Structures are given as structure tokens and as C-alpha cells.
Coordinates of N, CA and C in Angstrom, one line a residue:
X1 N -1.7 -20.5 39.2 CA -0.6 -20.1 40.1 C -0.7 -21.0 41.6
X2 N -2.1 -21.1 41.7 CA -2.4 -21.9 43.0 C -1.8 -23.2 42.9
X3 N -1.9 -23.9 41.7 CA -1.5 -25.1 41.3 C -0.2 -25.3 41.5
X4 N 0.6 -24.4 40.7 CA 2.1 -24.4 40.9 C 2.5 -24.2 42.3
X5 N 2.1 -23.4 43.2 CA 2.4 -23.5 44.5 C 2.2 -25.1 45.2
X6 N 1.0 -25.6 44.9 CA 0.8 -26.7 45.3 C 1.9 -27.7 45.0
X7 N 1.9 -27.9 43.7 CA 3.0 -28.9 43.1 C 4.5 -28.5 43.7
X8 N 4.9 -27.1 43.8 CA 6.0 -26.9 44.2 C 6.3 -27.5 45.6
X9 N 5.1 -27.2 46.6 CA 5.5 -28.1 47.9 C 5.5 -29.1 48.2
X10 N 4.7 -29.9 47.4 CA 4.9 -31.3 47.1 C 6.4 -31.9 46.7
X11 N 6.6 -31.4 45.7 CA 7.8 -31.8 45.0 C 9.1 -31.4 46.1
X12 N 9.0 -30.2 46.8 CA 10.0 -29.8 47.6 C 10.1 -30.5 49.1
X13 N 9.0 -31.6 49.4 CA 8.8 -32.4 50.4 C 8.4 -31.5 51.7
X14 N 7.5 -30.3 51.5 CA 6.9 -29.5 52.3 C 6.0 -30.2 53.1
X15 N 5.2 -31.4 52.6 CA 4.2 -31.9 53.2 C 3.6 -33.0 52.2
X16 N 2.6 -33.8 52.9 CA 2.2 -34.8 51.9 C 1.0 -34.3 51.4
X17 N 0.5 -35.0 50.1 CA -0.9 -34.3 49.4 C -1.8 -34.1 50.3
X18 N -2.2 -34.9 51.7 CA -3.4 -34.7 52.4 C -3.1 -33.8 53.3
X19 N -1.9 -33.1 53.6 CA -1.6 -31.8 54.2 C -2.1 -30.5 53.4
X20 N -2.4 -31.0 52.4 CA -2.8 -29.4 51.4 C -4.1 -29.7 51.2
X21 N -5.2 -28.6 51.5 CA -6.3 -28.4 51.3 C -6.6 -27.6 50.0
X22 N -7.1 -27.9 49.0 CA -7.2 -27.0 47.7 C -8.8 -26.8 47.8
X23 N -9.1 -25.5 47.7 CA -10.5 -24.9 47.4 C -10.6 -24.6 46.2
X24 N -11.6 -25.1 45.4 CA -11.8 -24.8 43.9 C -13.2 -25.3 43.6
X25 N -13.9 -23.9 43.6 CA -15.7 -24.0 43.3 C -16.1 -24.7 42.2
X26 N -15.0 -24.9 41.1 CA -15.4 -25.5 39.9 C -15.3 -27.0 39.9
X27 N -16.4 -27.9 39.9 CA -16.1 -29.3 39.8 C -15.1 -29.9 38.7
X28 N -15.4 -29.3 37.6 CA -14.4 -29.7 36.6 C -13.1 -29.4 37.1
X29 N -12.8 -28.5 37.5 CA -11.2 -28.0 37.9 C -10.9 -29.0 39.2
X30 N -11.8 -29.5 39.8 CA -11.6 -30.3 41.0 C -11.1 -31.7 40.2
X31 N -12.0 -32.0 39.3 CA -11.6 -33.5 38.6 C -10.2 -33.5 37.8
X32 N -9.9 -32.1 37.4 CA -8.4 -32.0 36.9 C -7.5 -32.2 37.9
X33 N -7.5 -31.7 39.1 CA -6.6 -31.8 40.0 C -6.6 -32.9 40.7
X34 N -7.7 -33.7 40.8 CA -7.6 -35.2 41.5 C -6.9 -36.1 40.5
X35 N -6.9 -35.9 39.2 CA -6.1 -36.6 38.4 C -4.8 -36.2 38.5
X36 N -4.5 -35.0 38.4 CA -2.9 -34.6 38.2 C -2.4 -34.8 39.5
X37 N -3.0 -34.7 40.8 CA -2.3 -34.9 42.2 C -3.1 -35.8 43.1
X38 N -3.1 -37.1 42.7 CA -3.7 -38.1 43.4 C -3.2 -37.7 45.1
X39 N -4.4 -37.9 46.0 CA -4.0 -38.0 47.6 C -4.4 -36.3 47.8
X40 N -4.5 -35.3 46.9 CA -4.5 -34.1 47.4 C -5.9 -33.8 48.0
X41 N -6.0 -33.0 49.3 CA -7.3 -32.9 49.9 C -8.2 -31.7 48.8
X42 N -9.1 -32.0 48.2 CA -9.8 -31.1 47.4 C -11.3 -30.9 48.0
X43 N -11.6 -29.8 48.0 CA -12.9 -29.3 48.4 C -13.4 -28.0 47.8
X44 N -14.8 -28.1 47.7 CA -15.6 -26.7 47.3 C -15.6 -25.5 48.2
X45 N -15.5 -25.9 49.5 CA -15.5 -24.9 50.6 C -14.3 -24.9 51.3
X46 N -13.9 -23.8 52.3 CA -12.9 -23.3 52.9 C -13.1 -24.4 54.3
X47 N -11.8 -25.1 54.4 CA -11.8 -25.8 55.8 C -10.8 -25.2 56.7
X48 N -10.8 -25.5 58.2 CA -9.9 -25.3 59.1 C -8.5 -25.7 58.6
X49 N -7.5 -24.7 59.1 CA -5.9 -25.0 58.3 C -5.2 -23.9 59.3
X50 N -3.6 -24.2 59.2 CA -2.8 -23.6 59.9 C -2.5 -22.1 59.2
X51 N -2.9 -22.0 58.0 CA -2.8 -21.1 57.0 C -3.6 -21.2 55.6
X52 N -3.9 -19.7 54.9 CA -4.5 -19.9 53.9 C -3.9 -19.4 52.8
X53 N -3.8 -19.7 51.5 CA -3.4 -18.7 50.5 C -4.2 -18.6 49.6
X54 N -4.4 -17.3 49.2 CA -5.5 -16.8 48.4 C -4.8 -16.6 46.9
X55 N -5.1 -17.6 45.9 CA -4.6 -17.6 44.6 C -5.5 -17.4 43.8
X56 N -6.3 -16.2 43.9 CA -7.6 -16.0 43.0 C -7.3 -14.8 42.3
X57 N -8.3 -14.1 41.3 CA -8.4 -13.2 40.8 C -8.5 -11.9 41.6
X58 N -8.0 -10.8 41.5 CA -7.9 -9.7 42.4 C -9.5 -9.3 42.8
X59 N -10.7 -9.6 41.7 CA -11.9 -9.2 41.9 C -12.8 -10.2 42.9
X60 N -12.2 -11.3 43.0 CA -12.6 -12.7 43.9 C -12.0 -12.6 45.5
X61 N -11.0 -11.5 45.7 CA -10.3 -11.9 46.9 C -11.2 -11.6 48.0
X62 N -12.0 -10.3 47.8 CA -13.1 -10.2 49.1 C -13.9 -11.5 49.4
X63 N -14.6 -11.9 48.5 CA -15.2 -13.2 48.6 C -14.6 -14.4 49.3
X64 N -13.1 -14.4 48.7 CA -12.3 -15.5 49.3 C -12.2 -15.6 50.9
X65 N -11.7 -14.2 51.2 CA -11.8 -13.7 52.5 C -12.9 -14.1 53.5
X66 N -14.1 -13.8 53.0 CA -15.4 -13.9 53.7 C -15.5 -15.2 53.7
X67 N -15.3 -16.1 52.8 CA -15.5 -17.7 53.2 C -14.6 -18.2 54.1
X68 N -13.5 -17.6 54.7 CA -12.6 -17.9 55.8 C -13.1 -17.5 57.2
X69 N -14.2 -16.6 56.9 CA -14.7 -16.2 58.4 C -15.2 -17.3 59.2
X70 N -14.8 -17.7 60.4 CA -15.4 -18.3 61.5 C -14.9 -19.8 61.4
X71 N -13.7 -20.0 60.3 CA -13.4 -21.5 60.4 C -11.6 -21.5 61.4
X72 N -11.1 -20.3 61.9 CA -10.0 -20.3 62.5 C -8.9 -20.4 61.9
X73 N -8.8 -19.7 60.6 CA -7.5 -19.8 59.9 C -6.8 -18.5 60.5
X74 N -5.6 -18.8 61.1 CA -4.9 -17.6 61.8 C -4.3 -16.8 61.1
X75 N -3.8 -17.2 59.8 CA -2.7 -16.3 58.7 C -3.5 -16.5 57.4
X76 N -3.1 -15.8 56.6 CA -3.6 -15.5 55.0 C -2.6 -15.0 54.3
X77 N -2.2 -15.4 53.2 CA -1.2 -15.0 52.3 C -2.0 -15.0 50.9
X78 N -1.9 -13.6 50.6 CA -2.5 -13.2 49.1 C -1.5 -13.2 48.0
X79 N -1.9 -13.8 46.8 CA -0.8 -13.5 45.6 C -1.7 -12.7 44.5
X80 N -2.9 -12.0 45.0 CA -3.5 -11.2 44.0 C -3.0 -10.0 43.9
X81 N -2.8 -9.6 42.7 CA -2.1 -8.0 42.2 C -3.2 -6.9 42.9
X82 N -2.3 -5.9 43.2 CA -2.7 -4.7 43.8 C -4.0 -4.8 45.0
X83 N -4.2 -6.1 45.5 CA -5.2 -6.0 46.6 C -4.2 -5.8 47.8
X84 N -4.4 -4.7 48.6 CA -3.7 -4.1 49.5 C -3.6 -5.0 50.8
X85 N -2.8 -4.8 51.8 CA -2.9 -5.5 53.1 C -4.1 -4.8 54.0
X86 N -4.4 -3.5 53.8 CA -5.4 -3.0 54.6 C -6.7 -3.5 54.1
X87 N -6.9 -4.2 52.7 CA -8.1 -4.3 52.5 C -8.1 -5.9 53.0
X88 N -7.2 -6.6 52.8 CA -7.1 -8.0 53.3 C -7.6 -8.0 54.7
X89 N -6.9 -7.1 55.6 CA -7.3 -7.1 56.9 C -8.7 -6.9 57.3
X90 N -9.3 -5.8 56.5 CA -10.5 -5.4 56.7 C -11.6 -6.5 56.3
X91 N -11.3 -7.4 55.5 CA -12.0 -8.6 55.0 C -12.0 -9.8 56.0
X92 N -10.8 -9.9 56.4 CA -10.4 -10.9 57.5 C -10.4 -10.9 58.9
X93 N -10.4 -9.3 59.3 CA -10.7 -9.2 60.8 C -9.2 -9.0 61.5
X94 N -9.2 -8.4 62.6 CA -8.1 -7.8 63.1 C -7.3 -9.1 63.6
X95 N -7.7 -10.7 63.7 CA -7.3 -11.6 64.5 C -6.5 -12.5 63.4
X96 N -6.5 -12.1 62.1 CA -5.7 -12.9 61.2 C -4.7 -12.3 60.6
X97 N -3.5 -12.7 60.8 CA -2.2 -12.0 60.4 C -2.3 -12.3 58.6
X98 N -1.8 -11.0 58.1 CA -2.3 -11.1 56.7 C -0.7 -10.6 55.8
X99 N -0.4 -11.2 54.8 CA 0.7 -11.3 53.9 C 0.5 -11.2 52.6
X100 N 1.2 -10.4 51.8 CA 1.0 -10.2 50.5 C 2.4 -10.8 49.6
X101 N 1.9 -11.3 48.6 CA 3.3 -11.7 47.6 C 2.8 -11.5 46.1
X102 N 3.9 -11.4 45.6 CA 3.8 -11.0 43.8 C 4.8 -12.2 43.3
X103 N 4.2 -13.5 43.0 CA 5.2 -14.2 42.2 C 4.9 -13.9 40.9
X104 N 5.7 -14.8 40.0 CA 5.2 -14.9 38.8 C 5.4 -16.3 38.1
X105 N 5.0 -16.3 36.9 CA 4.6 -17.7 36.1 C 5.6 -18.7 36.2
X106 N 7.0 -18.4 36.3 CA 8.0 -19.4 36.4 C 7.8 -20.3 37.5
X107 N 7.0 -19.9 38.3 CA 6.6 -20.9 39.6 C 6.3 -22.2 39.1
X108 N 5.7 -22.1 37.8 CA 5.2 -23.5 37.1 C 6.4 -24.2 37.0
X109 N 7.6 -24.1 36.8 CA 9.0 -24.9 36.7 C 10.0 -24.6 38.0
X110 N 9.2 -24.1 38.9 CA 10.2 -23.9 40.3 C 11.1 -22.7 40.0
X111 N 11.0 -21.7 39.3 CA 11.9 -20.7 39.1 C 11.4 -19.3 39.2
X112 N 10.4 -19.1 40.0 CA 9.8 -17.9 40.1 C 10.5 -16.9 40.8
X113 N 10.2 -15.6 40.6 CA 11.0 -14.6 41.3 C 10.0 -14.0 42.3
X114 N 9.8 -13.9 43.5 CA 8.8 -13.4 44.4 C 9.0 -12.3 45.2
X115 N 8.1 -11.5 45.3 CA 8.4 -10.6 46.6 C 7.5 -10.6 47.7
X116 N 7.8 -10.6 48.8 CA 6.8 -10.8 49.9 C 6.6 -9.7 51.0
X117 N 5.4 -9.3 51.4 CA 5.2 -8.3 52.3 C 4.3 -8.6 53.4
X118 N 4.6 -8.3 54.6 CA 3.9 -8.7 55.7 C 3.0 -7.5 56.4
X119 N 1.8 -7.9 56.8 CA 1.2 -7.0 57.6 C 1.7 -6.5 58.9
X120 N 0.9 -5.6 59.6 CA 1.8 -5.3 60.7 C 1.6 -6.2 61.9
X121 N 0.4 -7.0 62.0 CA 0.0 -7.8 62.8 C 0.9 -9.4 62.6
X122 N 1.6 -9.4 61.5 CA 2.3 -10.6 61.2 C 3.7 -10.9 62.1
X123 N 3.6 -11.9 62.6 CA 4.7 -12.4 63.3 C 6.1 -12.8 62.5
X124 N 7.1 -13.0 63.1 CA 8.3 -13.8 62.4 C 7.9 -15.2 61.8
X125 N 7.1 -15.9 62.7 CA 6.7 -17.3 62.4 C 5.6 -17.1 61.0
X126 N 4.8 -16.1 61.1 CA 3.9 -16.1 60.0 C 5.0 -15.5 58.4
X127 N 6.0 -14.8 58.7 CA 6.6 -14.4 57.7 C 7.2 -15.7 57.1
X128 N 7.9 -16.4 58.1 CA 8.5 -17.8 57.7 C 7.8 -18.9 56.9
X129 N 6.3 -18.6 57.5 CA 5.6 -19.7 56.9 C 5.3 -19.4 55.5
X130 N 5.1 -18.1 55.2 CA 4.9 -17.7 53.8 C 6.0 -17.7 52.9
X131 N 7.4 -17.4 53.5 CA 8.6 -17.6 52.6 C 8.8 -19.1 52.4
X132 N 8.5 -19.9 53.4 CA 8.5 -21.4 53.2 C 7.6 -21.7 52.0
X133 N 6.5 -21.3 51.9 CA 5.7 -21.8 50.7 C 6.1 -21.0 49.5
X134 N 6.4 -20.0 49.6 CA 7.0 -19.2 48.1 C 8.4 -19.9 47.6
X135 N 9.2 -20.0 48.7 CA 10.5 -20.6 48.5 C 10.5 -22.0 47.6
X136 N 9.4 -22.5 47.9 CA 9.4 -23.9 47.1 C 9.1 -23.8 45.6
X137 N 9.0 -22.7 45.3 CA 8.7 -22.8 43.7 C 9.8 -21.3 43.2
X138 N 10.9 -21.0 43.8 CA 11.7 -20.1 43.5 C 12.3 -19.2 44.5
X139 N 12.6 -18.0 44.2 CA 13.3 -17.2 45.4 C 12.3 -16.1 45.6
X140 N 12.9 -15.9 47.1 CA 11.5 -14.8 47.6 C 12.7 -13.5 48.2
X141 N 12.1 -12.3 48.1 CA 12.7 -11.4 48.6 C 11.5 -10.6 49.6
X142 N 12.0 -10.1 50.7 CA 11.0 -9.3 51.3 C 11.1 -7.7 51.3
X143 N 10.0 -7.2 51.0 CA 9.9 -5.7 50.5 C 8.6 -5.2 51.5
X144 N 8.9 -3.9 51.5 CA 7.6 -3.1 52.3 C 6.6 -3.0 50.8
X145 N 5.3 -3.1 51.4 CA 4.4 -3.2 50.5 C 4.2 -1.9 49.5
X146 N 4.8 -0.9 49.8 CA 4.6 0.1 48.7 C 5.7 -0.1 47.6
X147 N 6.5 -1.2 47.5 CA 7.2 -1.6 46.4 C 6.5 -2.6 45.4
X148 N 5.4 -3.3 46.1 CA 4.9 -4.3 45.5 C 4.3 -3.6 44.2
X149 N 3.8 -2.8 43.8 CA 3.3 -2.3 42.6 C 4.5 -2.3 41.7
X150 N 5.5 -2.0 41.9 CA 6.7 -1.8 41.3 C 7.3 -3.4 40.9
X151 N 6.9 -4.1 41.7 CA 7.6 -5.5 41.7 C 6.6 -6.2 40.5
X152 N 5.4 -5.9 40.7 CA 4.1 -6.4 40.0 C 4.8 -6.1 38.4
X153 N 5.1 -4.6 38.2 CA 5.3 -4.2 36.8 C 6.5 -4.8 36.2
X154 N 7.5 -5.1 37.3 CA 8.7 -5.5 36.7 C 8.9 -7.0 36.6
X155 N 8.8 -7.9 37.6 CA 8.8 -9.3 37.6 C 7.6 -10.0 37.3
X156 N 6.6 -9.4 38.1 CA 5.3 -10.2 37.9 C 4.8 -10.2 36.4
X157 N 5.2 -9.2 35.6 CA 4.6 -8.8 34.2 C 5.7 -9.3 33.3
X158 N 7.1 -9.4 34.1 CA 8.1 -9.4 33.2 C 8.3 -10.9 32.5
X159 N 8.0 -12.1 32.7 CA 8.0 -13.1 31.9 C 7.0 -13.0 30.3
X160 N 6.2 -12.1 30.3 CA 5.6 -11.7 29.3 C 6.4 -10.9 28.2
X161 N 6.9 -9.8 28.8 CA 7.9 -9.2 28.1 C 9.0 -10.0 27.2
X162 N 9.6 -11.1 28.0 CA 10.5 -11.7 27.6 C 10.1 -12.8 26.5
X163 N 8.9 -13.2 26.8 CA 8.2 -14.2 25.9 C 8.1 -13.3 24.5
X164 N 7.7 -12.0 24.6 CA 7.3 -11.1 23.4 C 8.8 -11.2 22.7
X165 N 9.8 -10.8 23.6 CA 11.2 -10.8 23.0 C 11.6 -12.2 22.1
X166 N 11.0 -13.4 22.7 CA 11.5 -14.5 22.3 C 10.8 -14.6 20.9
X167 N 9.4 -14.4 21.0 CA 8.6 -14.3 19.7 C 9.2 -13.6 18.6
X168 N 9.7 -12.6 18.9 CA 10.0 -11.4 17.7 C 11.6 -12.1 17.4
X169 N 12.4 -12.7 18.1 CA 13.6 -13.0 17.7 C 13.5 -14.5 16.9
X170 N 12.4 -15.4 17.2 CA 12.3 -16.5 16.4 C 11.7 -16.1 15.0
X171 N 10.8 -15.0 15.0 CA 10.2 -14.5 13.6 C 11.5 -14.2 12.9
X172 N 12.3 -13.2 13.6 CA 13.6 -12.7 12.9 C 14.1 -13.6 12.1
X173 N 14.5 -14.9 13.1 CA 15.2 -16.0 12.4 C 14.7 -16.6 11.3
X174 N 13.4 -16.9 11.3 CA 12.7 -17.5 9.9 C 12.8 -16.4 8.9
X175 N 12.7 -15.1 9.1 CA 12.9 -14.2 7.9 C 14.1 -14.0 7.4
X176 N 15.3 -14.5 8.2 CA 16.6 -14.5 7.9 C 17.1 -16.1 7.1
X177 N 15.9 -16.9 7.2 CA 16.1 -18.1 6.1 C 16.2 -19.3 7.1
X178 N 16.1 -19.5 8.3 CA 15.9 -20.7 9.2 C 14.7 -21.4 9.3
X179 N 14.6 -22.5 9.6 CA 13.2 -22.8 9.5 C 12.6 -22.7 11.2
X180 N 11.3 -22.7 11.4 CA 10.6 -22.2 12.4 C 11.4 -23.1 13.4
X181 N 11.5 -24.6 13.5 CA 12.1 -25.4 14.6 C 13.3 -24.9 15.1
X182 N 14.2 -24.7 13.9 CA 15.6 -24.4 14.2 C 15.5 -22.9 15.0
X183 N 15.0 -22.1 14.4 CA 14.9 -20.7 14.9 C 14.3 -20.7 16.4
X184 N 13.4 -21.4 16.7 CA 12.8 -21.5 18.0 C 13.9 -22.3 19.2
X185 N 14.5 -23.4 18.7 CA 15.4 -23.7 19.5 C 16.8 -22.9 19.7
X186 N 16.9 -22.3 18.8 CA 18.3 -21.5 19.1 C 17.8 -20.2 20.1
X187 N 16.8 -19.6 19.8 CA 16.2 -18.6 20.6 C 16.1 -19.0 22.1
X188 N 15.4 -20.0 22.2 CA 15.3 -20.6 23.5 C 16.3 -21.1 24.2
X189 N 17.4 -21.5 23.7 CA 18.9 -21.8 24.3 C 19.6 -20.6 24.4
X190 N 19.2 -19.7 23.5 CA 20.3 -18.3 23.9 C 19.6 -17.5 24.9
X191 N 18.4 -17.6 25.2 CA 17.8 -16.9 26.3 C 18.2 -17.7 27.6
X192 N 18.2 -19.2 27.6 CA 18.4 -19.8 28.6 C 19.7 -19.9 29.0
X193 N 20.8 -19.7 28.1 CA 22.0 -19.5 28.3 C 22.5 -18.3 28.9
X194 N 21.9 -17.2 28.3 CA 22.2 -16.0 28.7 C 21.7 -15.5 30.1
X195 N 20.6 -16.2 30.4 CA 19.9 -15.9 31.8 C 21.0 -16.7 32.9
X196 N 21.6 -17.8 32.5 CA 22.2 -18.8 33.5 C 23.9 -17.8 33.6
X197 N 24.0 -17.4 32.2 CA 25.4 -16.4 32.5 C 25.2 -15.4 33.3
X198 N 24.0 -14.7 33.2 CA 23.8 -13.3 34.1 C 23.8 -13.9 35.7
X199 N 23.1 -14.8 35.9 CA 23.0 -15.3 37.0 C 24.4 -15.7 37.8
X200 N 25.0 -16.6 37.0 CA 26.2 -17.0 37.7 C 27.5 -16.4 37.4
X201 N 27.7 -15.6 36.7 CA 28.6 -14.8 36.2 C 29.0 -13.8 37.5
X202 N 28.0 -13.4 37.9 CA 28.2 -12.0 38.9 C 28.5 -10.6 38.1
X203 N 28.5 -10.9 37.2 CA 28.6 -9.5 36.3 C 27.5 -9.0 35.8
X204 N 27.6 -7.4 35.8 CA 26.3 -6.9 35.4 C 26.0 -6.9 33.8
X205 N 24.6 -6.6 33.8 CA 24.4 -6.9 32.4 C 25.0 -6.1 31.3
X206 N 25.4 -5.0 31.6 CA 26.2 -3.9 30.9 C 27.3 -4.4 30.5
X207 N 28.2 -5.0 31.4 CA 29.5 -5.6 31.0 C 29.4 -6.6 30.3
X208 N 28.5 -7.8 30.7 CA 28.4 -8.9 29.9 C 27.9 -8.5 28.1
X209 N 27.0 -7.5 28.3 CA 26.5 -7.3 26.7 C 27.9 -6.5 26.0
X210 N 28.7 -5.6 26.8 CA 30.0 -5.0 26.1 C 31.0 -6.1 25.7
X211 N 30.9 -7.4 26.6 CA 31.9 -8.4 26.2 C 31.8 -8.9 24.8
X212 N 30.2 -8.9 24.3 CA 29.7 -10.0 22.9 C 30.0 -8.7 21.7
X213 N 30.1 -7.5 22.4 CA 29.9 -6.4 21.3 C 31.4 -6.0 20.8
X214 N 31.8 -6.5 19.8 CA 33.2 -6.2 19.2 C 32.8 -4.7 18.3
X215 N 33.7 -4.0 18.4 CA 33.7 -2.5 17.5 C 33.4 -2.9 16.2
X216 N 32.3 -2.4 15.6 CA 32.3 -2.5 14.1 C 31.7 -4.0 13.6
X217 N 31.3 -4.7 14.7 CA 31.2 -6.2 14.5 C 29.4 -6.3 14.4
X218 N 29.0 -7.4 14.4 CA 27.6 -7.8 14.0 C 26.7 -7.6 15.0
X219 N 27.4 -7.7 16.5 CA 26.2 -7.4 17.7 C 26.1 -5.9 17.5
X220 N 27.2 -5.2 17.4 CA 27.2 -3.8 17.4 C 26.1 -3.0 16.3
X221 N 26.0 -3.7 15.2 CA 25.1 -3.3 14.2 C 23.8 -3.7 14.6
X222 N 23.4 -4.8 15.1 CA 22.1 -5.1 15.7 C 21.6 -4.4 17.0
X223 N 22.8 -3.9 17.8 CA 22.4 -3.2 19.0 C 22.1 -1.7 18.5
X224 N 23.1 -1.1 17.5 CA 22.5 0.0 16.8 C 21.1 0.1 16.5
X225 N 20.5 -0.6 16.0 CA 18.9 -0.5 15.5 C 17.9 -0.7 16.7
X226 N 18.3 -1.6 17.7 CA 17.4 -1.5 18.8 C 17.6 -0.1 19.6
X227 N 18.9 0.4 19.7 CA 18.7 1.8 20.3 C 18.1 2.7 19.5
X228 N 18.3 2.8 18.1 CA 17.5 3.7 17.4 C 15.9 3.5 17.7
X229 N 15.7 2.4 17.7 CA 14.0 2.0 18.0 C 13.7 2.2 19.4
X230 N 14.3 2.9 20.0 CA 14.2 3.3 21.5 C 13.3 1.8 22.2
X231 N 14.2 0.8 22.0 CA 13.6 -0.4 22.7 C 14.2 -0.3 24.1
X232 N 15.3 0.2 24.7 CA 15.1 0.4 25.9 C 14.2 1.3 26.7
X233 N 13.8 2.3 26.0 CA 12.9 3.3 26.7 C 11.3 2.4 26.7
X234 N 11.4 1.7 25.7 CA 10.0 0.8 25.5 C 9.7 0.2 26.7
X235 N 10.8 -0.9 27.4 CA 10.8 -1.8 28.0 C 10.5 -0.8 29.5
X236 N 11.1 0.5 29.7 CA 10.8 1.0 30.7 C 9.5 1.6 30.8
X237 N 9.0 2.1 29.8 CA 7.8 2.5 29.9 C 6.6 1.5 30.0
X238 N 7.1 0.2 29.5 CA 6.1 -1.2 29.8 C 6.1 -1.2 31.1
X239 N 7.1 -1.3 32.0 CA 7.1 -1.8 33.3 C 6.4 -0.4 33.9
X240 N 6.6 0.6 33.6 CA 5.7 1.9 34.2 C 4.4 1.8 34.4
X241 N 3.7 1.2 33.0 CA 2.5 1.0 32.8 C 2.0 0.0 33.6
X242 N 2.5 -1.2 33.8 CA 2.1 -2.1 34.7 C 2.3 -1.8 36.0
X243 N 3.2 -0.9 36.7 CA 3.2 -0.5 37.7 C 2.0 0.2 38.2
X244 N 1.8 1.4 37.3 CA 0.5 1.9 37.4 C -0.9 1.4 37.4
X245 N -0.6 0.3 36.6 CA -2.0 -0.7 36.6 C -2.5 -1.5 37.8
X246 N -1.3 -1.9 38.3 CA -1.3 -2.6 39.7 C -1.5 -1.6 40.8
X247 N -1.2 -0.4 40.9 CA -1.7 0.4 41.9 C -3.2 0.8 41.7
X248 N -3.4 0.8 40.4 CA -4.9 1.3 40.3 C -5.9 0.2 40.5
X249 N -5.5 -1.1 40.5 CA -6.1 -2.2 40.8 C -6.2 -2.2 42.4
X250 N -5.4 -1.7 43.2 CA -5.3 -1.9 44.8 C -6.5 -0.5 45.0
X251 N -6.8 0.3 44.3 CA -7.5 1.5 44.8 C -8.7 1.0 45.0
X252 N -9.7 1.6 46.0 CA -11.1 1.0 46.4 C -12.0 1.5 44.9
X253 N -13.0 0.7 44.7 CA -13.8 1.2 43.5 C -14.7 2.4 43.8
X254 N -15.1 3.2 42.8 CA -15.8 4.6 43.3 C -17.3 4.2 43.9
X255 N -17.9 4.8 44.6 CA -19.2 4.4 45.1 C -20.2 4.7 43.9
X256 N -21.2 4.0 44.1 CA -22.3 4.6 43.2 C -23.0 5.9 43.3

């Protein structure tokens, strides 16, 4: 995700490669980034900057925050699931403005859905800075921190749910007699077209679904099977489970 953000900023003309410093402890990964993004400032230790973006696993956030101590970074944006603003503030100190965001993997193609939450010490300039970065790879909405677990369960994990649907539809097409190549092509275009129609028509999904569903027709037959299998409830339960897991990740570890 960190690379997706860096690439998005460069493609959007946010700055020159030399204006971005990527901190990566793995020498192998640094070599890969150097090849993919010539001119990008690459380092194994944190360097002074106008702001820092923490694109690490939740368990690595504290050590990443500690690495910023003493180098004068005035603000920090974390995209780690579940790590609270209070924890970030505690690790970074009171003089650093902290922000949290939950993007998703379509950031890799500039189509992320991201929610942003600002800490109490964050100014309008800090929020604008974070929004500018995140907006380079998709759309951004600003929400209170209490909503971020739900965002994680919905749009953060959402691409995986849709990829699972795509897998199932491709398999269904193959079982119905199509080749894998044809089935995959039709499914990808169907999902792309349906998403575009939903985004551009201004119609709610229920109305668009009804427009495709003729009484007694093929779509009605298929939808009847999906409803009988409690597909709608399964998606609701999946989002609830992912939301609960995000909240769990944000709780302090029990003391020994």
C-alpha cells in the first residue's frame, strides 16, 4: 500500500521522486523499489520530512513511530488497521499531529475508497495534507475515528469479498460450458460495467437490480437461489466479523 501511495503521488504530479523518502528496512525491497521508481529517495532509516506516512503492519506501528523520535516530523498519517489515534499520539508524543486512514487495495490502480480521521491536535492544514496524499490514489471521506472499524470491515476488506464473487462467477461460467478465458473475461467486464453503471447512473442498487429482473425471467431465477442461500446475510455477517476484528486489533495487548 505504501508503494501504491508513492506511485499515485508521482503520477498525480504531487511532487518529484526526490521529494518522497521511502523508509524500508529490507535491502532487497529497496532494490526493487529503486528499479521500479528511478530517482525516488530510498533509505533504511527515518529522515526529517514535512510529514510521515506509516504504511506498515499493525504490529510494527509502535516501532515505526519510535523511529521518528527526535527527527522533527510534525505530522504523521497511519494506514494500519485498528491502531488508534490515542496509541499513535502516545508513541509519537504531544507535539506531532496524528491522523488515521483506511484505504483499500484498489489504490494500486488509483481507485481506492479511503476514510480519514484526524486527531484532536490536527489542524486544517494537516487534514489537507493527508487528504491530498490519499486523494492521489482514489476518493477520500473524512469520518470520526469511531467509524473506522466499520470502514475497515466494509471498504477495507470489501475488495476481497468482490474478488471471491468474481472467482465464484468464473467457476460457474466454466461449469455452464464456457472456457476459463471467456468466463473470466465476461465476469471482469460485467463487474466493471455494473460498478460504472452504479457510480454514474445515480440510481440506488436496488432499483438497478430491479431493472434487470423481469418477472419469471432468468435473473429472477438466479436471484431466488442467492436469496435462498442467505447470500445477503452472509455479506452482512462478513462485514460485521471484519469490523469486530478491526476493533480487536485496536485494543491494548493484555499484560503478562
